[in-house]
């Protein structure tokens, strides 16, 4: 656990988590993830968003910041990566008040079985820490859970935004945006998109609403719960999130995400022809195999891209099961409005078509005629597949 001063009365206490364990039990973090907590000192001290068990907990966060005790614990969001060791905090700080929205405190009671010393705050409420320091609170529902709020320290212009403006990727010994070079920022940009597509994408309308609501504050420093603290250029991460939110209807990048699975190589052979067509049509593409590659990167690519190819064989008269799971996740994560092409091999009969069409109906994809063939694709199949790939690429490039 490390601590860096943001100024002479605010510290960021953070833990770099590097683990094979999946974030939320689903998402790989091969570059790790950083959990951030903040200590704000006036005459009284507030700890904002204590760390989870992964980060060592609230007690150690206070220790790392050089503060033996907190008078307030501000909970912007109750998901356990931020609130995981509330019991430990309460044991170490029995007199401290826990501050959150009314919905947040309901979760404190139900999740953590704590029902004393709770202070509910509403939009615009302020907490006076004495010595000219105070925190204001703004409700930010569904960023990422319904109870979420953000905290604001107006004198320094610091926004404690919790999940919003966060990212995967461990920051190591550094935490501020001005401490990373552009190559490192490019990696964090990839990781912020993947984080967004995995965690935040269903709530894009709320992201836009929150950005609009907070824009009048004059933010000078974005201090999120995960990843880089943006003190040199807070607008960079805010505009990045605004861009991601604007992609919710279909993705703005002229590229194609190819999501594919193959049992014996027959679907793969047809997909190779589609790929030749995409290249001929002048579009870039990324390929993600299911189940082998998992869905985390596939979601990021699909969210970003305006085109999508789904390639899978028929399996037991229905969809290849890993693709059925992928499409269900695409619905949950709002992979909407794509220009789409489905291709795949079958054995005795087809069957994927009916199940596929039902699965993508809520996604509102604009689909080309799909291509199915028996067993290995013949010369005619390959020519048709290449042509469909080229047609998809043309549509994506013209959009
Ligand atoms: Fe980082 Fe929704 O918790």
Tab-separated table of C-alpha atoms and ligand atoms in Angstrom:
chain	number	residue	atom	x	y	z
A	1	UNK	CA	0.000	0.000	0.000
A	2	UNK	CA	1.353	3.427	-0.924
A	3	UNK	CA	0.412	7.020	-0.169
A	4	UNK	CA	0.998	10.142	-2.259
A	5	UNK	CA	0.003	13.679	-1.320
A	6	UNK	CA	-2.362	15.421	-3.740
A	7	UNK	CA	-1.835	18.598	-1.700
A	8	UNK	CA	-1.039	19.395	1.922
A	9	UNK	CA	-4.392	18.112	3.195
A	10	UNK	CA	-5.450	15.399	0.700
A	11	UNK	CA	-3.629	12.096	0.264
A	12	UNK	CA	-4.242	9.282	-2.167
A	13	UNK	CA	-3.672	5.908	-0.529
A	14	UNK	CA	-3.572	3.125	-3.053
A	15	UNK	CA	-2.867	-0.535	-3.523
A	16	UNK	CA	-1.622	-2.167	-6.706
A	17	UNK	CA	-3.369	-5.483	-7.048
A	18	UNK	CA	-1.609	-7.985	-9.294
A	19	UNK	CA	-3.421	-11.260	-9.284
A	20	UNK	CA	-4.631	-14.158	-11.391
A	21	UNK	CA	-7.948	-13.737	-9.607
A	22	UNK	CA	-10.645	-12.334	-11.872
A	23	UNK	CA	-12.037	-8.871	-11.099
A	24	UNK	CA	-15.726	-9.217	-10.216
A	25	UNK	CA	-15.063	-12.957	-10.581
A	26	UNK	CA	-15.178	-12.511	-14.380
A	27	UNK	CA	-12.646	-10.082	-15.805
A	28	UNK	CA	-8.913	-10.780	-16.123
A	29	UNK	CA	-6.546	-8.018	-15.025
A	30	UNK	CA	-3.221	-9.092	-16.557
A	31	UNK	CA	-1.824	-5.591	-16.019
A	32	UNK	CA	-3.275	-5.515	-12.513
A	33	UNK	CA	-5.633	-2.931	-11.085
A	34	UNK	CA	-5.124	-0.102	-8.625
A	35	UNK	CA	-7.563	0.549	-5.802
A	36	UNK	CA	-7.550	4.156	-4.602
A	37	UNK	CA	-8.696	5.548	-1.308
A	38	UNK	CA	-8.388	9.177	-0.173
A	39	UNK	CA	-7.792	10.914	3.130
A	40	UNK	CA	-8.953	14.536	3.517
A	41	UNK	CA	-7.812	16.417	6.608
A	42	UNK	CA	-9.400	19.478	8.173
A	43	UNK	CA	-9.810	19.733	11.922
A	44	UNK	CA	-11.529	16.405	11.396
A	45	UNK	CA	-10.415	13.664	9.029
A	46	UNK	CA	-12.421	11.884	6.365
A	47	UNK	CA	-11.475	8.644	4.659
A	48	UNK	CA	-13.112	8.300	1.232
A	49	UNK	CA	-13.800	4.852	-0.226
A	50	UNK	CA	-11.822	2.456	1.952
A	51	UNK	CA	-9.999	-0.330	0.205
A	52	UNK	CA	-11.224	-3.869	-0.098
A	53	UNK	CA	-9.510	-6.967	1.227
A	54	UNK	CA	-7.473	-6.938	-1.984
A	55	UNK	CA	-6.075	-3.550	-1.006
A	56	UNK	CA	-5.471	-4.375	2.645
A	57	UNK	CA	-8.497	-2.638	4.124
A	58	UNK	CA	-9.401	0.636	5.710
A	59	UNK	CA	-7.178	0.251	8.756
A	60	UNK	CA	-4.080	-0.023	6.648
A	61	UNK	CA	-5.224	2.848	4.426
A	62	UNK	CA	-5.367	5.165	7.425
A	63	UNK	CA	-2.011	3.876	8.629
A	64	UNK	CA	-0.431	4.496	5.213
A	65	UNK	CA	-1.749	8.054	5.218
A	66	UNK	CA	-0.229	8.660	8.643
A	67	UNK	CA	-3.640	9.161	10.284
A	68	UNK	CA	-4.377	6.909	13.210
A	69	UNK	CA	-8.117	7.584	13.166
A	70	UNK	CA	-10.851	8.869	10.888
A	71	UNK	CA	-13.809	10.932	12.030
A	72	UNK	CA	-15.801	10.193	8.888
A	73	UNK	CA	-15.870	7.398	6.367
A	74	UNK	CA	-17.340	8.586	3.075
A	75	UNK	CA	-18.735	5.778	0.960
A	76	UNK	CA	-19.343	6.873	-2.606
A	77	UNK	CA	-20.287	3.342	-3.654
A	78	UNK	CA	-20.835	0.172	-1.680
A	79	UNK	CA	-19.509	-2.469	-4.092
A	80	UNK	CA	-17.065	-4.496	-2.000
A	81	UNK	CA	-13.952	-3.459	-3.959
A	82	UNK	CA	-14.465	-0.097	-2.213
A	83	UNK	CA	-16.297	-1.009	0.971
A	84	UNK	CA	-15.052	-4.542	1.584
A	85	UNK	CA	-13.728	-4.132	5.102
A	86	UNK	CA	-16.277	-1.894	6.760
A	87	UNK	CA	-16.369	-4.091	9.842
A	88	UNK	CA	-12.627	-3.627	10.262
A	89	UNK	CA	-12.994	0.134	9.851
A	90	UNK	CA	-15.736	0.299	12.449
A	91	UNK	CA	-13.661	-1.738	14.909
A	92	UNK	CA	-10.713	0.636	14.506
A	93	UNK	CA	-12.839	3.804	14.431
A	94	UNK	CA	-15.867	3.076	16.632
A	95	UNK	CA	-16.902	6.733	16.877
A	96	UNK	CA	-16.542	7.537	13.181
A	97	UNK	CA	-19.637	8.406	11.203
A	98	UNK	CA	-20.312	6.597	7.941
A	99	UNK	CA	-21.517	9.014	5.260
A	100	UNK	CA	-23.343	7.940	2.114
A	101	UNK	CA	-26.591	8.348	0.224
A	102	UNK	CA	-29.744	6.943	1.751
A	103	UNK	CA	-29.558	4.019	-0.675
A	104	UNK	CA	-25.899	3.544	0.179
A	105	UNK	CA	-26.662	3.346	3.892
A	106	UNK	CA	-29.409	0.804	3.230
A	107	UNK	CA	-26.688	-1.361	1.657
A	108	UNK	CA	-24.340	-0.693	4.578
A	109	UNK	CA	-27.039	-2.177	6.791
A	110	UNK	CA	-27.916	-5.128	4.570
A	111	UNK	CA	-24.451	-5.949	3.205
A	112	UNK	CA	-22.327	-5.164	6.222
A	113	UNK	CA	-24.792	-5.485	9.134
A	114	UNK	CA	-23.832	-2.033	10.463
A	115	UNK	CA	-26.682	0.208	11.549
A	116	UNK	CA	-25.245	2.824	13.898
A	117	UNK	CA	-23.404	6.082	13.287
A	118	UNK	CA	-24.771	6.512	9.779
A	119	UNK	CA	-25.216	9.909	8.117
A	120	UNK	CA	-27.335	10.143	4.961
A	121	UNK	CA	-26.503	12.890	2.476
A	122	UNK	CA	-28.396	14.210	-0.515
A	123	UNK	CA	-27.409	15.999	-3.679
A	124	UNK	CA	-25.461	19.163	-2.813
A	125	UNK	CA	-25.100	18.462	0.930
A	126	UNK	CA	-21.817	19.481	2.550
A	127	UNK	CA	-19.761	17.988	5.330
A	128	UNK	CA	-17.716	20.558	7.258
A	129	UNK	CA	-14.363	19.132	8.315
A	130	UNK	CA	-13.297	22.344	10.088
A	131	UNK	CA	-10.235	24.427	9.324
A	132	UNK	CA	-11.839	25.706	6.128
A	133	UNK	CA	-12.130	22.216	4.611
A	134	UNK	CA	-15.352	20.613	3.530
A	135	UNK	CA	-16.696	17.953	1.221
A	136	UNK	CA	-19.800	18.263	-0.923
A	137	UNK	CA	-21.697	15.326	-2.336
A	138	UNK	CA	-23.489	14.824	-5.632
A	139	UNK	CA	-25.616	11.811	-6.400
A	140	UNK	CA	-24.415	9.900	-9.454
A	141	UNK	CA	-26.817	6.971	-9.665
A	142	UNK	CA	-25.690	3.890	-11.575
A	143	UNK	CA	-22.054	4.875	-11.691
A	144	UNK	CA	-21.887	2.098	-11.024
A	145	UNK	CA	-24.683	1.008	-8.684
A	146	UNK	CA	-27.909	2.882	-7.932
A	147	UNK	CA	-26.629	4.235	-4.610
A	148	UNK	CA	-23.507	5.884	-6.033
A	149	UNK	CA	-22.468	9.455	-5.322
A	150	UNK	CA	-19.287	11.462	-5.897
A	151	UNK	CA	-17.501	13.672	-3.353
A	152	UNK	CA	-16.145	17.134	-4.143
A	153	UNK	CA	-13.491	19.170	-2.369
A	154	UNK	CA	-14.089	22.611	-3.776
A	155	UNK	CA	-11.019	24.503	-2.491
A	156	UNK	CA	-8.681	22.271	-4.492
A	157	UNK	CA	-11.206	21.385	-7.208
A	158	UNK	CA	-10.800	17.651	-6.531
A	159	UNK	CA	-13.533	15.248	-7.625
A	160	UNK	CA	-13.546	11.867	-5.878
A	161	UNK	CA	-15.405	9.945	-8.565
A	162	UNK	CA	-15.080	6.302	-7.462
A	163	UNK	CA	-15.779	3.993	-10.457
A	164	UNK	CA	-16.406	6.839	-12.899
A	165	UNK	CA	-13.234	7.773	-14.830
A	166	UNK	CA	-11.526	4.620	-13.583
A	167	UNK	CA	-9.428	2.047	-15.396
A	168	UNK	CA	-7.856	-1.363	-15.147
A	169	UNK	CA	-4.061	-1.401	-14.934
A	170	UNK	CA	-1.814	-1.101	-11.887
A	171	UNK	CA	-0.069	2.253	-11.648
A	172	UNK	CA	2.955	0.967	-9.688
A	173	UNK	CA	4.904	3.594	-7.749
A	174	UNK	CA	3.228	6.456	-9.600
A	175	UNK	CA	-0.344	7.658	-9.471
A	176	UNK	CA	-0.584	11.045	-11.292
A	177	UNK	CA	-1.226	11.527	-15.011
A	178	UNK	CA	1.879	13.739	-15.398
A	179	UNK	CA	4.089	10.853	-14.211
A	180	UNK	CA	3.306	8.632	-17.229
A	181	UNK	CA	4.649	8.973	-20.764
A	182	UNK	CA	2.424	8.788	-23.830
A	183	UNK	CA	3.258	5.107	-24.428
A	184	UNK	CA	2.048	4.278	-20.936
A	185	UNK	CA	-1.022	6.465	-21.424
A	186	UNK	CA	-1.837	4.467	-24.560
A	187	UNK	CA	-1.835	1.250	-22.511
A	188	UNK	CA	-4.025	2.846	-19.846
A	189	UNK	CA	-6.380	4.060	-22.563
A	190	UNK	CA	-6.815	0.447	-23.717
A	191	UNK	CA	-7.391	-0.561	-20.136
A	192	UNK	CA	-9.891	2.227	-19.509
A	193	UNK	CA	-11.928	1.149	-22.532
A	194	UNK	CA	-11.847	-2.482	-21.419
A	195	UNK	CA	-12.894	-1.425	-17.914
A	196	UNK	CA	-15.689	0.695	-19.386
A	197	UNK	CA	-16.945	-2.081	-21.685
A	198	UNK	CA	-16.811	-4.667	-18.904
A	199	UNK	CA	-18.252	-2.605	-16.055
A	200	UNK	CA	-19.771	0.728	-17.052
A	201	UNK	CA	-21.185	0.315	-20.576
A	202	UNK	CA	-24.779	-0.500	-19.516
A	203	UNK	CA	-24.888	2.839	-17.712
A	204	UNK	CA	-23.712	5.133	-20.497
A	205	UNK	CA	-26.782	7.368	-20.279
A	206	UNK	CA	-25.940	7.936	-16.615
A	207	UNK	CA	-22.315	8.701	-17.525
A	208	UNK	CA	-23.500	11.417	-19.902
A	209	UNK	CA	-25.892	12.766	-17.302
A	210	UNK	CA	-23.197	12.873	-14.611
A	211	UNK	CA	-20.666	14.570	-16.891
A	212	UNK	CA	-23.243	17.226	-17.722
A	213	UNK	CA	-24.153	17.694	-14.066
A	214	UNK	CA	-20.536	17.983	-12.886
A	215	UNK	CA	-19.275	20.126	-15.740
A	216	UNK	CA	-20.106	23.370	-13.939
A	217	UNK	CA	-17.882	22.492	-10.973
A	218	UNK	CA	-14.601	23.416	-12.663
A	219	UNK	CA	-12.817	20.160	-11.889
A	220	UNK	CA	-9.060	20.556	-11.450
A	221	UNK	CA	-8.268	17.001	-10.363
A	222	UNK	CA	-10.140	13.747	-11.047
A	223	UNK	CA	-9.418	11.274	-8.252
A	224	UNK	CA	-11.114	7.974	-9.174
A	225	UNK	CA	-11.368	4.713	-7.271
A	226	UNK	CA	-9.291	2.838	-9.854
A	227	UNK	CA	-6.181	3.917	-11.726
A	228	UNK	CA	-4.567	7.235	-12.561
A	229	UNK	CA	-5.276	10.457	-10.622
A	230	UNK	CA	-5.679	13.202	-13.232
A	231	UNK	CA	-4.198	16.448	-11.879
A	232	UNK	CA	-2.503	17.845	-15.013
A	233	UNK	CA	-5.272	17.171	-17.514
A	234	UNK	CA	-8.531	16.024	-15.885
A	235	UNK	CA	-10.372	16.856	-19.104
A	236	UNK	CA	-8.519	14.031	-20.830
A	237	UNK	CA	-10.226	11.262	-18.865
A	238	UNK	CA	-13.571	13.102	-18.729
A	239	UNK	CA	-13.664	13.513	-22.518
A	240	UNK	CA	-12.541	9.901	-22.953
A	241	UNK	CA	-15.508	8.732	-20.871
A	242	UNK	CA	-17.815	11.082	-22.789
A	243	UNK	CA	-16.586	9.449	-26.007
A	244	UNK	CA	-17.175	5.941	-24.662
A	245	UNK	CA	-20.668	6.905	-23.525
A	246	UNK	CA	-21.426	8.314	-26.979
A	247	UNK	CA	-20.630	4.906	-28.496
A	248	UNK	CA	-23.528	3.249	-26.662
A	249	UNK	CA	-25.727	3.268	-29.743
A	250	UNK	CA	-23.329	1.410	-32.033
A	251	UNK	CA	-19.658	2.335	-31.787
A	252	UNK	CA	-17.975	5.069	-33.723
A	253	UNK	CA	-14.735	3.470	-34.855
A	254	UNK	CA	-14.586	2.259	-38.443
A	255	UNK	CA	-13.403	-1.216	-37.594
A	256	UNK	CA	-14.807	-4.690	-37.167
A	257	UNK	CA	-14.732	-6.995	-34.153
A	258	UNK	CA	-14.624	-10.637	-35.237
A	259	UNK	CA	-15.964	-12.930	-32.530
A	260	UNK	CA	-15.498	-16.557	-33.472
A	261	UNK	CA	-15.549	-20.159	-32.323
A	262	UNK	CA	-14.782	-23.295	-34.286
A	263	UNK	CA	-14.903	-26.983	-33.361
A	264	UNK	CA	-12.944	-28.730	-36.132
A	265	UNK	CA	-11.686	-25.836	-38.240
A	266	UNK	CA	-14.559	-25.672	-40.744
A	267	UNK	CA	-15.986	-22.413	-39.438
A	268	UNK	CA	-12.438	-21.077	-39.126
A	269	UNK	CA	-11.808	-21.884	-42.816
A	270	UNK	CA	-14.897	-19.900	-43.797
A	271	UNK	CA	-13.918	-17.057	-41.485
A	272	UNK	CA	-10.516	-16.824	-43.160
A	273	UNK	CA	-12.344	-16.036	-46.393
A	274	UNK	CA	-14.432	-13.385	-44.602
A	275	UNK	CA	-11.200	-11.860	-43.272
A	276	UNK	CA	-9.767	-11.680	-46.784
A	277	UNK	CA	-12.901	-9.830	-47.828
A	278	UNK	CA	-12.680	-7.405	-44.908
A	279	UNK	CA	-9.110	-6.600	-45.871
A	280	UNK	CA	-10.149	-6.130	-49.492
A	281	UNK	CA	-12.915	-3.790	-48.300
A	282	UNK	CA	-10.348	-1.668	-46.473
A	283	UNK	CA	-11.468	-2.107	-42.857
A	284	UNK	CA	-9.360	-2.992	-39.829
A	285	UNK	CA	-10.467	-5.883	-37.664
A	286	UNK	CA	-9.567	-7.615	-34.419
A	287	UNK	CA	-10.345	-11.301	-33.802
A	288	UNK	CA	-11.419	-12.843	-30.496
A	289	UNK	CA	-11.987	-16.565	-30.142
A	290	UNK	CA	-14.573	-17.931	-27.734
A	291	UNK	CA	-14.263	-19.514	-25.314
A	292	UNK	CA	-10.447	-19.523	-25.533
A	293	UNK	CA	-9.835	-15.768	-25.296
A	294	UNK	CA	-12.571	-14.984	-22.771
A	295	UNK	CA	-14.946	-12.070	-23.245
A	296	UNK	CA	-13.230	-9.126	-21.592
A	297	UNK	CA	-11.202	-7.960	-24.616
A	298	UNK	CA	-13.958	-9.085	-27.014
A	299	UNK	CA	-16.403	-6.779	-25.255
A	300	UNK	CA	-14.002	-3.855	-25.522
A	301	UNK	CA	-13.455	-4.474	-29.243
A	302	UNK	CA	-17.149	-4.995	-29.921
A	303	UNK	CA	-18.113	-1.884	-27.955
A	304	UNK	CA	-15.613	0.259	-29.868
A	305	UNK	CA	-16.265	-1.128	-33.365
A	306	UNK	CA	-19.135	-0.226	-35.647
A	307	UNK	CA	-18.967	-3.634	-37.372
A	308	UNK	CA	-19.140	-7.155	-35.987
A	309	UNK	CA	-18.734	-10.661	-37.389
A	310	UNK	CA	-20.131	-13.618	-35.489
A	311	UNK	CA	-18.638	-16.894	-36.728
A	312	UNK	CA	-19.725	-20.150	-35.090
A	313	UNK	CA	-20.779	-23.673	-35.981
A	314	UNK	CA	-24.177	-25.177	-35.270
A	315	UNK	CA	-23.995	-27.329	-32.146
A	316	UNK	CA	-26.754	-29.792	-31.219
A	317	UNK	CA	-29.286	-27.973	-33.440
A	318	UNK	CA	-28.512	-24.609	-31.855
A	319	UNK	CA	-25.753	-22.071	-31.341
A	320	UNK	CA	-22.220	-23.025	-30.378
A	321	UNK	CA	-22.697	-22.687	-26.580
A	322	UNK	CA	-19.748	-20.337	-25.893
A	323	UNK	CA	-21.199	-17.969	-28.516
A	324	UNK	CA	-24.628	-18.169	-26.885
A	325	UNK	CA	-22.925	-16.991	-23.700
A	326	UNK	CA	-21.077	-14.239	-25.594
A	327	UNK	CA	-24.283	-12.932	-27.139
A	328	UNK	CA	-26.015	-12.943	-23.782
A	329	UNK	CA	-23.118	-10.876	-22.406
A	330	UNK	CA	-23.365	-8.538	-25.422
A	331	UNK	CA	-27.003	-7.907	-24.501
A	332	UNK	CA	-26.116	-7.253	-20.878
A	333	UNK	CA	-23.265	-4.899	-21.813
A	334	UNK	CA	-25.218	-3.028	-24.504
A	335	UNK	CA	-23.279	-4.037	-27.602
A	336	UNK	CA	-25.983	-2.391	-29.664
A	337	UNK	CA	-26.446	-1.063	-33.187
A	338	UNK	CA	-23.645	-2.885	-35.017
A	339	UNK	CA	-23.374	-3.641	-38.704
A	340	UNK	CA	-23.271	-7.415	-38.484
A	341	UNK	CA	-22.538	-10.599	-40.381
A	342	UNK	CA	-23.051	-14.151	-39.116
A	343	UNK	CA	-21.308	-17.101	-40.733
A	344	UNK	CA	-20.809	-20.721	-39.735
A	345	UNK	CA	-20.536	-24.373	-40.590
A	346	UNK	CA	-23.175	-27.024	-39.871
A	347	UNK	CA	-23.375	-30.787	-39.861
A	348	UNK	CA	-26.690	-32.594	-40.452
A	349	UNK	CA	-28.872	-29.546	-40.429
A	350	UNK	CA	-28.593	-25.915	-39.406
A	351	UNK	CA	-30.143	-24.668	-36.218
A	352	UNK	CA	-27.958	-21.834	-35.038
A	353	UNK	CA	-29.952	-19.360	-37.158
A	354	UNK	CA	-33.189	-19.422	-35.181
A	355	UNK	CA	-31.531	-19.221	-31.804
A	356	UNK	CA	-29.087	-16.556	-33.043
A	357	UNK	CA	-31.818	-14.346	-34.451
A	358	UNK	CA	-33.687	-14.441	-31.151
A	359	UNK	CA	-30.480	-13.630	-29.270
A	360	UNK	CA	-29.550	-10.594	-31.376
A	361	UNK	CA	-33.051	-9.188	-31.801
A	362	UNK	CA	-32.701	-6.919	-28.713
A	363	UNK	CA	-29.271	-5.757	-29.926
A	364	UNK	CA	-30.773	-4.006	-32.954
A	365	UNK	CA	-27.970	-5.011	-35.289
A	366	UNK	CA	-28.144	-4.154	-38.980
A	367	UNK	CA	-27.346	-7.576	-40.426
A	368	UNK	CA	-26.217	-8.760	-43.838
A	369	UNK	CA	-27.608	-12.091	-45.055
A	370	UNK	CA	-25.842	-14.786	-43.087
A	371	UNK	CA	-23.810	-17.559	-44.730
A	372	UNK	CA	-24.051	-21.206	-43.596
A	373	UNK	CA	-22.482	-24.215	-45.229
A	374	UNK	CA	-22.208	-27.965	-44.563
A	375	UNK	CA	-18.868	-29.190	-43.271
A	376	UNK	CA	-15.815	-27.708	-44.973
A	377	UNK	CA	-16.594	-24.667	-47.137
A	378	UNK	CA	-16.493	-25.317	-50.874
A	379	UNK	CA	-15.163	-22.941	-53.515
A	380	UNK	CA	-18.568	-21.305	-53.970
A	381	UNK	CA	-18.980	-20.870	-50.204
A	382	UNK	CA	-15.542	-19.298	-49.922
A	383	UNK	CA	-16.239	-16.842	-52.717
A	384	UNK	CA	-19.552	-15.840	-51.119
A	385	UNK	CA	-17.934	-15.506	-47.683
A	386	UNK	CA	-15.191	-13.279	-49.048
A	387	UNK	CA	-17.738	-11.130	-50.825
A	388	UNK	CA	-19.846	-10.760	-47.650
A	389	UNK	CA	-16.737	-9.769	-45.682
A	390	UNK	CA	-15.931	-7.126	-48.280
A	391	UNK	CA	-19.505	-5.848	-48.228
A	392	UNK	CA	-19.456	-5.523	-44.433
A	393	UNK	CA	-16.157	-3.655	-44.609
A	394	UNK	CA	-17.537	-1.278	-47.215
A	395	UNK	CA	-20.585	-0.557	-45.072
A	396	UNK	CA	-18.414	0.096	-42.034
A	397	UNK	CA	-16.072	2.403	-43.940
A	398	UNK	CA	-18.974	4.321	-45.477
A	399	UNK	CA	-20.793	4.808	-42.152
B	1	LIG	FE1	-15.052	-0.375	-8.326
B	1	LIG	FE2	-18.467	-0.769	-8.889
B	1	LIG	O1	-16.834	-0.904	-7.972
